[in-house]
Amino acid sequence: MRATLHPRLLTGRTGDPGVYVEALHLPETILLDCGDLSALTPRHLLRLGVLAVSHAHMDHWAGFDRLLRLLIGRNKRLPVIGPEGFTQRLFHRLQAYTWNLADRITTDLVFEVTEVTMAAFWPRASLRLHGGFQIEALPPFPATPDGTVLQQGPLRLHAAVLDHGTPCLGFAVEEAMHFNVWRTRLEERRLQTGPWLTALKAAVVEGRPDDYPIPIYARASEAQNAPMLPLGALRDLISVTPGQRLAYLTDFADTPANRTAAVALARGADILFIEAPFAAADAALALDRRHLTTRAAGEIAREAGVRRIEPFHFSPRYLGQEAQLLAEVATAAGRDTLSPI
Ligand SMILES: [Zn+2]
Ligand SMILES: [Zn+2]
């Protein structure tokens, strides 16, 4: 399968956590966490389409000023996803600066914040340069059962609340399925292309049975009296390739509730970026700091059935012992899921 998601762990396994996600043919990118951004050029940062921040500990959020400095003077609407209370944090961050001349800047910069919480509705607000970056409430977003928080072209961003002593968000980026219509097979059966192919794709995605009827028509006006064919006779006209999925899970304690939420986000991921700050032998310390051990990270990866695991956020206390930490993750993951970066 052709890789269309190109994630980059920004500062290796020991620096500030952060992953920059590019997708083939998509102009906009996604930034997961906003700590040390020195690995990104201004060009990278200007392509940002979504900023998702797990929580506001400094190592995940200290890089925001660099991004802000670049965006001032440009027309931009940037969706921001964060945990409970994040609008206030962004507001205070922005209010650290004086904006009395903001109305002389012709372009407007708008941050649209969605807070992903445990509540039934997720609070939303916008903060505009031309409004002095005051908080303007937006209608809340009903919480989705699968944690979908936004759609960016063919990409979908999921988030879930994890417990790190403070709410911390885990993320998954999922690409829509790819469809390929076999035109030669259509011609062989003298079937025309048309809007009915959309219904065929939908029936395949929804897992309909072989006897599910599909109306065949070339123009929308013919839909009414269109002849029907069973789905089973049409399946070979299209091929379906599942989209890629990546998960980014950092800063959470090894508790049963966190494991359940983490495994759900990482389920079937092609790449799982997961924190592994503490050695397996230091589980008590890890729990006290509300972080994972290498073993817990590997076990979550195994349970979620991920293809490749990228551990990161190694504690500086293990300087020079990276190989040992990686070996512990690999042992717990139980398969050959680890690759060098
Ligand atoms: Zn951290
Ligand atoms: Zn933290």
Tab-separated table of C-alpha atoms and ligand atoms in Angstrom:
chain	number	residue	atom	x	y	z
A	1	MET	CA	0.000	0.000	0.000
A	2	ARG	CA	1.285	3.442	-0.894
A	3	ALA	CA	1.961	5.492	2.213
A	4	THR	CA	0.037	8.734	2.009
A	5	LEU	CA	0.493	9.901	5.579
A	6	HIS	CA	3.985	11.136	6.311
A	7	PRO	CA	4.362	11.773	10.042
A	8	ARG	CA	7.583	13.107	11.497
A	9	LEU	CA	8.598	12.845	15.140
A	10	LEU	CA	10.063	16.301	15.610
A	11	THR	CA	12.808	15.968	18.180
A	12	GLY	CA	13.563	12.276	18.317
A	13	ARG	CA	12.863	9.989	21.224
A	14	THR	CA	14.224	12.250	23.957
A	15	GLY	CA	13.219	15.812	23.026
A	16	ASP	CA	9.903	17.604	23.450
A	17	PRO	CA	7.075	15.441	22.118
A	18	GLY	CA	5.517	16.440	18.810
A	19	VAL	CA	4.565	14.947	15.459
A	20	TYR	CA	4.109	16.867	12.205
A	21	VAL	CA	1.795	15.068	9.774
A	22	GLU	CA	1.920	15.657	6.035
A	23	ALA	CA	-0.354	13.814	3.621
A	24	LEU	CA	0.355	13.224	-0.039
A	25	HIS	CA	-1.360	15.814	-2.295
A	26	LEU	CA	-2.778	17.732	0.665
A	27	PRO	CA	-1.532	21.300	1.028
A	28	GLU	CA	-2.384	21.513	4.713
A	29	THR	CA	-0.690	19.649	7.544
A	30	ILE	CA	-1.473	18.672	11.133
A	31	LEU	CA	0.705	19.400	14.143
A	32	LEU	CA	0.264	17.168	17.161
A	33	ASP	CA	1.700	19.069	20.135
A	34	CYS	CA	3.541	22.339	20.065
A	35	GLY	CA	6.740	22.062	22.119
A	36	ASP	CA	10.158	22.423	20.499
A	37	LEU	CA	9.377	23.347	16.883
A	38	SER	CA	12.983	24.030	15.848
A	39	ALA	CA	12.905	21.088	13.427
A	40	LEU	CA	10.212	22.850	11.380
A	41	THR	CA	10.917	25.598	8.863
A	42	PRO	CA	8.588	28.602	8.470
A	43	ARG	CA	7.303	26.919	5.300
A	44	HIS	CA	6.242	23.874	7.329
A	45	LEU	CA	4.520	26.016	9.930
A	46	LEU	CA	2.687	28.144	7.359
A	47	ARG	CA	1.155	24.975	5.891
A	48	LEU	CA	-0.450	24.119	9.198
A	49	GLY	CA	-4.146	23.304	8.865
A	50	VAL	CA	-4.790	21.982	12.372
A	51	LEU	CA	-3.030	22.439	15.699
A	52	ALA	CA	-3.846	19.710	18.231
A	53	VAL	CA	-2.336	20.019	21.703
A	54	SER	CA	-2.495	17.140	24.170
A	55	HIS	CA	-2.162	19.299	27.300
A	56	ALA	CA	-0.461	22.458	28.456
A	57	HIS	CA	2.667	21.144	30.155
A	58	MET	CA	5.513	23.257	28.793
A	59	ASP	CA	7.176	20.525	26.771
A	60	HIS	CA	3.975	20.227	24.704
A	61	TRP	CA	3.037	23.868	24.339
A	62	ALA	CA	6.088	26.133	24.718
A	63	GLY	CA	6.616	26.479	20.957
A	64	PHE	CA	3.397	28.354	20.299
A	65	ASP	CA	4.989	31.815	20.161
A	66	ARG	CA	7.110	30.903	17.154
A	67	LEU	CA	4.019	29.785	15.295
A	68	LEU	CA	2.090	32.897	16.335
A	69	ARG	CA	4.893	35.214	15.194
A	70	LEU	CA	4.815	33.641	11.733
A	71	LEU	CA	1.035	33.736	11.400
A	72	ILE	CA	0.546	37.396	12.329
A	73	GLY	CA	0.110	39.336	9.093
A	74	ARG	CA	-1.533	36.462	7.240
A	75	ASN	CA	-5.162	35.672	6.612
A	76	LYS	CA	-5.595	32.421	8.425
A	77	ARG	CA	-8.223	30.425	10.262
A	78	LEU	CA	-6.530	27.774	12.336
A	79	PRO	CA	-8.574	25.110	14.118
A	80	VAL	CA	-7.041	24.351	17.531
A	81	ILE	CA	-7.914	21.225	19.483
A	82	GLY	CA	-7.058	21.029	23.165
A	83	PRO	CA	-8.213	19.587	26.490
A	84	GLU	CA	-10.674	21.120	28.928
A	85	GLY	CA	-9.850	24.767	29.681
A	86	PHE	CA	-7.637	25.209	26.635
A	87	THR	CA	-9.455	28.292	25.347
A	88	GLN	CA	-8.498	30.110	28.545
A	89	ARG	CA	-4.896	29.006	28.197
A	90	LEU	CA	-4.705	30.213	24.623
A	91	PHE	CA	-6.394	33.473	25.612
A	92	HIS	CA	-3.841	34.129	28.354
A	93	ARG	CA	-1.003	33.178	26.077
A	94	LEU	CA	-2.212	35.673	23.478
A	95	GLN	CA	-2.864	38.363	26.082
A	96	ALA	CA	0.808	38.291	27.036
A	97	TYR	CA	1.254	40.620	24.052
A	98	THR	CA	-0.049	44.110	23.275
A	99	TRP	CA	-2.424	44.281	20.320
A	100	ASN	CA	-3.267	48.009	20.252
A	101	LEU	CA	-2.092	48.263	16.624
A	102	ALA	CA	-3.850	45.104	15.497
A	103	ASP	CA	-6.530	47.030	13.582
A	104	ARG	CA	-3.832	48.423	11.263
A	105	ILE	CA	-3.035	44.907	10.103
A	106	THR	CA	-5.370	44.254	7.190
A	107	THR	CA	-5.273	40.482	7.441
A	108	ASP	CA	-7.065	38.602	10.204
A	109	LEU	CA	-5.827	35.603	12.133
A	110	VAL	CA	-8.496	33.459	13.749
A	111	PHE	CA	-7.967	30.602	16.168
A	112	GLU	CA	-11.007	28.335	16.436
A	113	VAL	CA	-10.689	26.271	19.568
A	114	THR	CA	-12.529	23.043	20.328
A	115	GLU	CA	-12.046	21.604	23.794
A	116	VAL	CA	-12.422	17.828	23.829
A	117	THR	CA	-13.833	16.876	27.224
A	118	MET	CA	-15.830	14.067	28.833
A	119	ALA	CA	-19.035	16.140	28.523
A	120	ALA	CA	-21.798	15.602	25.964
A	121	PHE	CA	-20.941	18.874	24.225
A	122	TRP	CA	-17.457	20.138	23.495
A	123	PRO	CA	-17.015	23.891	24.133
A	124	ARG	CA	-15.877	25.981	21.157
A	125	ALA	CA	-14.674	29.555	20.840
A	126	SER	CA	-12.856	31.793	18.425
A	127	LEU	CA	-10.123	34.331	19.160
A	128	ARG	CA	-9.504	36.854	16.367
A	129	LEU	CA	-6.630	39.258	15.930
A	130	HIS	CA	-9.104	41.960	14.850
A	131	GLY	CA	-11.069	41.284	18.033
A	132	GLY	CA	-7.957	41.734	20.170
A	133	PHE	CA	-7.923	37.963	20.683
A	134	GLN	CA	-10.844	38.157	23.107
A	135	ILE	CA	-12.858	34.963	23.566
A	136	GLU	CA	-15.948	34.803	21.343
A	137	ALA	CA	-18.107	31.767	22.125
A	138	LEU	CA	-19.139	29.494	19.264
A	139	PRO	CA	-21.929	26.899	19.393
A	140	PRO	CA	-20.623	23.797	21.165
A	141	PHE	CA	-19.910	20.660	19.189
A	142	PRO	CA	-21.841	17.501	20.167
A	143	ALA	CA	-19.349	14.873	21.363
A	144	THR	CA	-19.058	12.102	18.770
A	145	PRO	CA	-19.126	8.417	19.776
A	146	ASP	CA	-15.826	7.701	18.027
A	147	GLY	CA	-14.147	10.918	19.149
A	148	THR	CA	-14.071	12.512	15.705
A	149	VAL	CA	-13.280	16.139	16.337
A	150	LEU	CA	-12.718	17.393	12.812
A	151	GLN	CA	-12.413	16.424	9.196
A	152	GLN	CA	-9.719	17.945	6.997
A	153	GLY	CA	-10.224	16.815	3.403
A	154	PRO	CA	-9.859	13.015	3.462
A	155	LEU	CA	-8.331	13.080	6.954
A	156	ARG	CA	-10.237	12.689	10.148
A	157	LEU	CA	-8.857	13.655	13.542
A	158	HIS	CA	-10.018	11.674	16.560
A	159	ALA	CA	-9.317	12.628	20.163
A	160	ALA	CA	-9.916	11.020	23.535
A	161	VAL	CA	-9.367	12.226	27.081
A	162	LEU	CA	-6.616	10.456	29.027
A	163	ASP	CA	-5.701	10.955	32.686
A	164	HIS	CA	-2.260	12.418	33.366
A	165	GLY	CA	-3.164	13.937	36.724
A	166	THR	CA	-4.666	16.554	34.403
A	167	PRO	CA	-6.794	15.834	31.326
A	168	CYS	CA	-4.537	15.021	28.393
A	169	LEU	CA	-5.705	14.246	24.847
A	170	GLY	CA	-4.628	11.276	22.779
A	171	PHE	CA	-5.039	11.636	19.018
A	172	ALA	CA	-5.541	9.491	15.944
A	173	VAL	CA	-5.390	10.670	12.331
A	174	GLU	CA	-7.283	8.505	9.929
A	175	GLU	CA	-7.370	8.699	6.178
A	176	ALA	CA	-10.561	7.894	4.249
A	177	MET	CA	-10.695	4.671	2.212
A	178	HIS	CA	-9.407	4.812	-1.352
A	179	PHE	CA	-11.703	3.605	-4.119
A	180	ASN	CA	-10.677	2.541	-7.567
A	181	VAL	CA	-13.347	1.953	-10.221
A	182	TRP	CA	-12.368	-0.637	-12.839
A	183	ARG	CA	-13.531	1.067	-16.042
A	184	THR	CA	-12.601	-1.883	-18.243
A	185	ARG	CA	-14.968	-4.104	-16.230
A	186	LEU	CA	-17.726	-1.499	-16.512
A	187	GLU	CA	-17.272	-1.473	-20.291
A	188	GLU	CA	-17.221	-5.274	-20.502
A	189	ARG	CA	-20.646	-5.336	-18.853
A	190	ARG	CA	-21.889	-2.311	-20.762
A	191	LEU	CA	-22.464	-0.330	-17.612
A	192	GLN	CA	-22.099	3.425	-17.756
A	193	THR	CA	-20.397	5.522	-15.125
A	194	GLY	CA	-22.706	7.783	-13.160
A	195	PRO	CA	-23.959	8.756	-9.739
A	196	TRP	CA	-24.929	5.147	-9.015
A	197	LEU	CA	-21.232	4.399	-8.379
A	198	THR	CA	-21.472	6.576	-5.261
A	199	ALA	CA	-24.273	4.335	-3.966
A	200	LEU	CA	-22.167	1.280	-4.798
A	201	LYS	CA	-19.202	2.655	-2.805
A	202	ALA	CA	-21.477	3.532	0.109
A	203	ALA	CA	-22.969	0.015	0.119
A	204	VAL	CA	-19.473	-1.497	0.254
A	205	VAL	CA	-18.378	0.846	3.069
A	206	GLU	CA	-21.546	0.081	5.033
A	207	GLY	CA	-20.948	-3.678	4.682
A	208	ARG	CA	-24.260	-4.424	2.929
A	209	PRO	CA	-25.030	-8.060	1.982
A	210	ASP	CA	-24.695	-9.478	-1.538
A	211	ASP	CA	-28.438	-9.252	-2.260
A	212	TYR	CA	-28.566	-5.529	-1.433
A	213	PRO	CA	-30.070	-3.816	-4.513
A	214	ILE	CA	-28.141	-1.085	-6.307
A	215	PRO	CA	-29.998	1.111	-8.833
A	216	ILE	CA	-27.984	1.555	-12.045
A	217	TYR	CA	-28.329	4.912	-13.774
A	218	ALA	CA	-26.088	7.325	-15.653
A	219	ARG	CA	-27.944	10.553	-14.832
A	220	ALA	CA	-29.675	11.660	-11.657
A	221	SER	CA	-32.925	12.153	-13.614
A	222	GLU	CA	-32.977	8.399	-14.372
A	223	ALA	CA	-32.761	7.350	-10.735
A	224	GLN	CA	-36.516	6.831	-10.322
A	225	ASN	CA	-37.037	3.895	-12.664
A	226	ALA	CA	-33.495	2.619	-12.741
A	227	PRO	CA	-32.898	-1.125	-13.114
A	228	MET	CA	-31.491	-2.839	-10.025
A	229	LEU	CA	-28.575	-5.213	-9.681
A	230	PRO	CA	-27.547	-7.012	-6.502
A	231	LEU	CA	-24.428	-5.760	-4.779
A	232	GLY	CA	-22.818	-9.197	-5.065
A	233	ALA	CA	-22.780	-8.867	-8.860
A	234	LEU	CA	-21.087	-5.480	-8.710
A	235	ARG	CA	-18.444	-5.798	-6.007
A	236	ASP	CA	-15.627	-6.560	-8.416
A	237	LEU	CA	-16.170	-3.252	-10.213
A	238	ILE	CA	-14.433	-1.354	-7.453
A	239	SER	CA	-11.453	-2.057	-5.279
A	240	VAL	CA	-11.220	-0.622	-1.820
A	241	THR	CA	-7.976	0.173	-0.036
A	242	PRO	CA	-8.274	1.101	3.611
A	243	GLY	CA	-6.796	4.479	4.493
A	244	GLN	CA	-3.841	4.801	6.804
A	245	ARG	CA	-4.187	5.477	10.488
A	246	LEU	CA	-1.706	6.880	12.925
A	247	ALA	CA	-2.063	7.427	16.637
A	248	TYR	CA	-0.223	9.782	18.948
A	249	LEU	CA	-0.481	8.924	22.620
A	250	THR	CA	1.545	10.729	25.224
A	251	ASP	CA	1.540	11.693	28.874
A	252	PHE	CA	-0.877	9.384	30.648
A	253	ALA	CA	-0.801	7.035	33.598
A	254	ASP	CA	-0.994	3.284	33.254
A	255	THR	CA	-4.566	2.852	34.523
A	256	PRO	CA	-7.276	0.521	33.186
A	257	ALA	CA	-9.392	3.426	31.906
A	258	ASN	CA	-6.416	4.981	30.121
A	259	ARG	CA	-5.468	1.655	28.562
A	260	THR	CA	-8.985	1.198	27.190
A	261	ALA	CA	-9.033	4.688	25.676
A	262	ALA	CA	-5.469	4.375	24.345
A	263	VAL	CA	-6.103	0.991	22.713
A	264	ALA	CA	-9.278	2.313	21.060
A	265	LEU	CA	-7.365	5.228	19.521
A	266	ALA	CA	-4.457	3.039	18.433
A	267	ARG	CA	-6.581	0.155	17.131
A	268	GLY	CA	-5.123	-1.123	13.854
A	269	ALA	CA	-2.815	1.883	13.475
A	270	ASP	CA	-0.113	1.713	10.832
A	271	ILE	CA	2.078	3.793	13.119
A	272	LEU	CA	1.670	4.355	16.822
A	273	PHE	CA	3.669	7.156	18.402
A	274	ILE	CA	3.543	6.398	22.106
A	275	GLU	CA	5.382	7.729	25.099
A	276	ALA	CA	7.648	5.345	27.028
A	277	PRO	CA	9.349	7.642	29.530
A	278	PHE	CA	10.200	5.122	32.249
A	279	ALA	CA	11.980	1.777	32.290
A	280	ALA	CA	9.874	-1.268	33.110
A	281	ALA	CA	11.599	-1.606	36.489
A	282	ASP	CA	10.519	1.922	37.458
A	283	ALA	CA	6.764	1.298	37.254
A	284	ALA	CA	6.100	2.838	40.690
A	285	LEU	CA	7.901	6.017	39.688
A	286	ALA	CA	6.052	6.095	36.369
A	287	LEU	CA	2.694	5.811	38.120
A	288	ASP	CA	3.635	8.551	40.557
A	289	ARG	CA	4.463	10.877	37.639
A	290	ARG	CA	1.341	9.753	35.742
A	291	HIS	CA	3.390	8.422	32.839
A	292	LEU	CA	3.826	5.043	31.105
A	293	THR	CA	6.655	2.568	31.324
A	294	THR	CA	8.239	0.966	28.287
A	295	ARG	CA	6.364	-2.226	29.087
A	296	ALA	CA	2.971	-0.526	29.280
A	297	ALA	CA	3.640	1.228	25.954
A	298	GLY	CA	4.520	-2.080	24.296
A	299	GLU	CA	1.501	-3.846	25.769
A	300	ILE	CA	-0.863	-1.146	24.528
A	301	ALA	CA	0.673	-1.446	21.051
A	302	ARG	CA	0.248	-5.210	21.114
A	303	GLU	CA	-3.355	-5.074	22.272
A	304	ALA	CA	-4.191	-2.491	19.611
A	305	GLY	CA	-2.566	-4.592	16.888
A	306	VAL	CA	-0.446	-1.742	15.515
A	307	ARG	CA	1.948	-2.320	12.648
A	308	ARG	CA	4.766	-0.126	13.784
A	309	ILE	CA	5.514	1.499	17.094
A	310	GLU	CA	7.575	4.640	17.633
A	311	PRO	CA	8.301	5.131	21.326
A	312	PHE	CA	9.312	8.606	22.460
A	313	HIS	CA	9.398	11.012	25.429
A	314	PHE	CA	12.215	8.995	27.054
A	315	SER	CA	13.112	10.473	30.417
A	316	PRO	CA	16.569	12.138	30.529
A	317	ARG	CA	17.371	9.944	33.548
A	318	TYR	CA	18.065	7.104	31.071
A	319	LEU	CA	20.596	9.009	28.992
A	320	GLY	CA	22.711	6.499	27.082
A	321	GLN	CA	20.292	3.635	27.790
A	322	GLU	CA	18.053	4.175	24.780
A	323	ALA	CA	18.762	0.696	23.390
A	324	GLN	CA	17.604	-0.913	26.619
A	325	LEU	CA	14.376	1.095	26.660
A	326	LEU	CA	13.679	0.165	23.039
A	327	ALA	CA	14.318	-3.486	23.794
A	328	GLU	CA	11.811	-3.363	26.663
A	329	VAL	CA	9.158	-1.824	24.416
A	330	ALA	CA	9.827	-4.413	21.705
A	331	THR	CA	9.599	-7.325	24.152
A	332	ALA	CA	6.261	-6.111	25.482
A	333	ALA	CA	4.936	-5.333	21.998
A	334	GLY	CA	5.682	-8.966	21.176
A	335	ARG	CA	6.222	-8.502	17.460
A	336	ASP	CA	8.647	-6.883	15.113
A	337	THR	CA	6.947	-3.508	15.321
A	338	LEU	CA	9.920	-1.341	16.116
A	339	SER	CA	11.897	0.413	13.427
A	340	PRO	CA	14.711	2.914	13.691
A	341	ILE	CA	13.929	6.547	12.997
B	1	ZN	ZN	5.324	15.549	28.501
B	2	ZN	ZN	2.686	16.177	30.773
